[in-house]
Tab-separated table of C-alpha atoms in Angstrom:
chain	number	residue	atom	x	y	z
Q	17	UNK	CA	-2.279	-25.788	-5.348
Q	18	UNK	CA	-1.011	-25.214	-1.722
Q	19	UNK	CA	2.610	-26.346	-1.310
Q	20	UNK	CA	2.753	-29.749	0.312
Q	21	UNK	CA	-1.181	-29.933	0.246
Q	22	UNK	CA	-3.418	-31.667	-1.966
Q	23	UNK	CA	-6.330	-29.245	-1.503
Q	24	UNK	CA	-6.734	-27.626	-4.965
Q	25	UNK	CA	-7.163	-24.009	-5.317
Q	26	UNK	CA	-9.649	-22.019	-3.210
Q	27	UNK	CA	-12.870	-21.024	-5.283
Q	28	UNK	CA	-12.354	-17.547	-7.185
Q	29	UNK	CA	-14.541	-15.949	-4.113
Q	30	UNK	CA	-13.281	-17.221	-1.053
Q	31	UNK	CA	-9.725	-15.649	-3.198
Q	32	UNK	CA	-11.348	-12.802	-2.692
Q	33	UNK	CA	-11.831	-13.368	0.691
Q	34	UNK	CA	-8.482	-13.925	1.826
Q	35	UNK	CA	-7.477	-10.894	0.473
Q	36	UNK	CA	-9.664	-9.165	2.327
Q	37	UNK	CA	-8.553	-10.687	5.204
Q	38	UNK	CA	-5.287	-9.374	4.889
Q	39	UNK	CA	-6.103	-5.975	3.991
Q	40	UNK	CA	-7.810	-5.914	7.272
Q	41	UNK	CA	-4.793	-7.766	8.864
Q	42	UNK	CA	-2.131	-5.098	7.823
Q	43	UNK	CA	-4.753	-2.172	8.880
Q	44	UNK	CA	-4.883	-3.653	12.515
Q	45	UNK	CA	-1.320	-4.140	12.915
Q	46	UNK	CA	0.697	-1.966	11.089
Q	47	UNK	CA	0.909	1.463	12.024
Q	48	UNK	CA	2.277	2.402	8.185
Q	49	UNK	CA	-0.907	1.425	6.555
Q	50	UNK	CA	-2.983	3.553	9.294
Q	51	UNK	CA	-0.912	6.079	7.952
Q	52	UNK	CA	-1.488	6.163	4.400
Q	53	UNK	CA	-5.233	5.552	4.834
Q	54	UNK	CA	-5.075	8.671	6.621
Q	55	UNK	CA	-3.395	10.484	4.127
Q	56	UNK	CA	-5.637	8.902	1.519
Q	57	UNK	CA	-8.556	10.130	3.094
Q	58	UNK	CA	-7.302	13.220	3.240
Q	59	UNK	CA	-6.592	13.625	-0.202
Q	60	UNK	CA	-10.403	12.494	-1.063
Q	61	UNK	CA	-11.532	15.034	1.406
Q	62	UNK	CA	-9.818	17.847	-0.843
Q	63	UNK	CA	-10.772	16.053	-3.306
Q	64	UNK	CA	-14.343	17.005	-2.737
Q	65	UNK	CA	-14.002	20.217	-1.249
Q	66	UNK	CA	-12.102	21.333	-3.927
Q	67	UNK	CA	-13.978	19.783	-6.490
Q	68	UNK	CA	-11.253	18.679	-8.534
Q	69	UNK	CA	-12.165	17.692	-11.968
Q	70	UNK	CA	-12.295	13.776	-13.085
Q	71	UNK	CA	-8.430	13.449	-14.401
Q	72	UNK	CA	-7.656	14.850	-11.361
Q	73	UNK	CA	-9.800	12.322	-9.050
Q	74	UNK	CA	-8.256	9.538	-11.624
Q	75	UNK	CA	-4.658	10.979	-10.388
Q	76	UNK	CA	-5.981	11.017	-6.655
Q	77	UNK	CA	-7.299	7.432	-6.917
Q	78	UNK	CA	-4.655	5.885	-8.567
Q	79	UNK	CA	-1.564	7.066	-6.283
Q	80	UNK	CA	-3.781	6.410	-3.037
Q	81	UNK	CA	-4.057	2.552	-4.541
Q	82	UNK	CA	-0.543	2.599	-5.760
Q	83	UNK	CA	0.947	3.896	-2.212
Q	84	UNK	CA	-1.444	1.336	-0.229
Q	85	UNK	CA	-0.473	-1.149	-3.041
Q	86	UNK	CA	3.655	-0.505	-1.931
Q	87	UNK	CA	2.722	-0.138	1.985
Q	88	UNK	CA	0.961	-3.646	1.695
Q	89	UNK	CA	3.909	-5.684	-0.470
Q	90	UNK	CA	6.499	-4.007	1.960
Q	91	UNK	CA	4.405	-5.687	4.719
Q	92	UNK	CA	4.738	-8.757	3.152
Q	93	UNK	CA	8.224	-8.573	2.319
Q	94	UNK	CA	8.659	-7.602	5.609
Q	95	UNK	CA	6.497	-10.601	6.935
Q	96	UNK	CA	8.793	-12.920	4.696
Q	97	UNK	CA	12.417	-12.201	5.474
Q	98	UNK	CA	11.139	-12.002	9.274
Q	99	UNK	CA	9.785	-15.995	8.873
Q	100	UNK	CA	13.324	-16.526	7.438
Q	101	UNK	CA	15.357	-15.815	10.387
Q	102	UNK	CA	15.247	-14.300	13.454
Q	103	UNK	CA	18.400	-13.165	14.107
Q	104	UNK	CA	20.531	-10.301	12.225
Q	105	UNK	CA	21.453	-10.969	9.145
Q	106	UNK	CA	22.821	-8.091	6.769
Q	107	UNK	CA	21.259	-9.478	3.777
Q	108	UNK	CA	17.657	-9.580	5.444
Q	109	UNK	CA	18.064	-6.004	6.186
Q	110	UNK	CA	18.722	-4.922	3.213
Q	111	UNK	CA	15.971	-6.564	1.481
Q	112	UNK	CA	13.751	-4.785	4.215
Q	113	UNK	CA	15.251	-1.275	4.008
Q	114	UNK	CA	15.033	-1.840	-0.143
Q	115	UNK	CA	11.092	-2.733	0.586
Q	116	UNK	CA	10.984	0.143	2.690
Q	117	UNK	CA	12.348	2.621	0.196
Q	118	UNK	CA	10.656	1.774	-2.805
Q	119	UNK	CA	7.107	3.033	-0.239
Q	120	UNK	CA	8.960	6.242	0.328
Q	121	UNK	CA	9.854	6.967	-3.089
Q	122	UNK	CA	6.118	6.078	-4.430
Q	123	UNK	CA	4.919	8.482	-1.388
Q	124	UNK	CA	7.202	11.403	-2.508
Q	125	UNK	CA	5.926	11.163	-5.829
Q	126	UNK	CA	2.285	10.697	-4.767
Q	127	UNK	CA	2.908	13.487	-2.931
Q	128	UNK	CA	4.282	15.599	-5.728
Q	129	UNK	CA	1.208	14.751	-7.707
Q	130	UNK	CA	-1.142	15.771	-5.001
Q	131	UNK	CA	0.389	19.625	-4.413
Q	132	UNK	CA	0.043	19.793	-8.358
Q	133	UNK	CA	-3.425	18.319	-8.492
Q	134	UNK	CA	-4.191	20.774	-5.478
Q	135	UNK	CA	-2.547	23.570	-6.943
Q	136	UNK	CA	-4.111	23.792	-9.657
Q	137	UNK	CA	-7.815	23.216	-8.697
Q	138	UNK	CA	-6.672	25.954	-6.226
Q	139	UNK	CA	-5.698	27.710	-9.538
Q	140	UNK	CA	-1.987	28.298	-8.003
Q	141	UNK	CA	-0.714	26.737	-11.313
């Protein structure tokens, strides 16, 4: 049920729709999620050239989603606090720069998991 609407829920599909919607929301305005595509990308690309092995592409795949997972609830968050108040408010900041952080610590680690993925179909490690 919609809050103060007595439309039931949408059907399981058109769900599915409006999540696609704002997956392709966030990609046209936010520059962050531009960003991690990017880098995800990227990581597939070496992926393949490198042929990493299927743990590996599991490793890959899974901190891609997670990252684009984080970038996308930070969004929100972001969206949220924003359609709260307008004006400065210390609490509303810090609930944005706490959004913000938990992306950069899930990109560090992805990150971390990436050189050792890379490194070692590189056979560094």
């Amino acid at each position: 049920m919609i809050p103060g609407s007595n439309k039931d829920h949408p059907s399981f599909i058109r769900s599915f729709g409006y999540a696609i919607e704002g997956f392709v929301t966030a990609v046209k305005t936010e520059r962050n999620i531009k960003v991690m595509l990017a880098m995800g990308v990227c990581a597939v690309i070496c992926g393949i050239a490198l042929q990493i092995d299927l743990l590996s592409w599991c490793l890959v795949a899974l901190c891609v989603g997670l990252v684009l997972f984080a970038e996308l609830v930070n969004t929100a968050i972001e969206a949220v606090v924003d359609l709260a108040t307008q004006e400065f408010q210390p609490l509303a900041k810090r609930a944005k720069d706490i959004a913000a952080a938990s992306v950069y610590t899930l990109s560090i680690t992805a990150a971390i998991v990436g050189i050792i993925v890379f490194a070692r179909a590189l056979g560094l490690v």
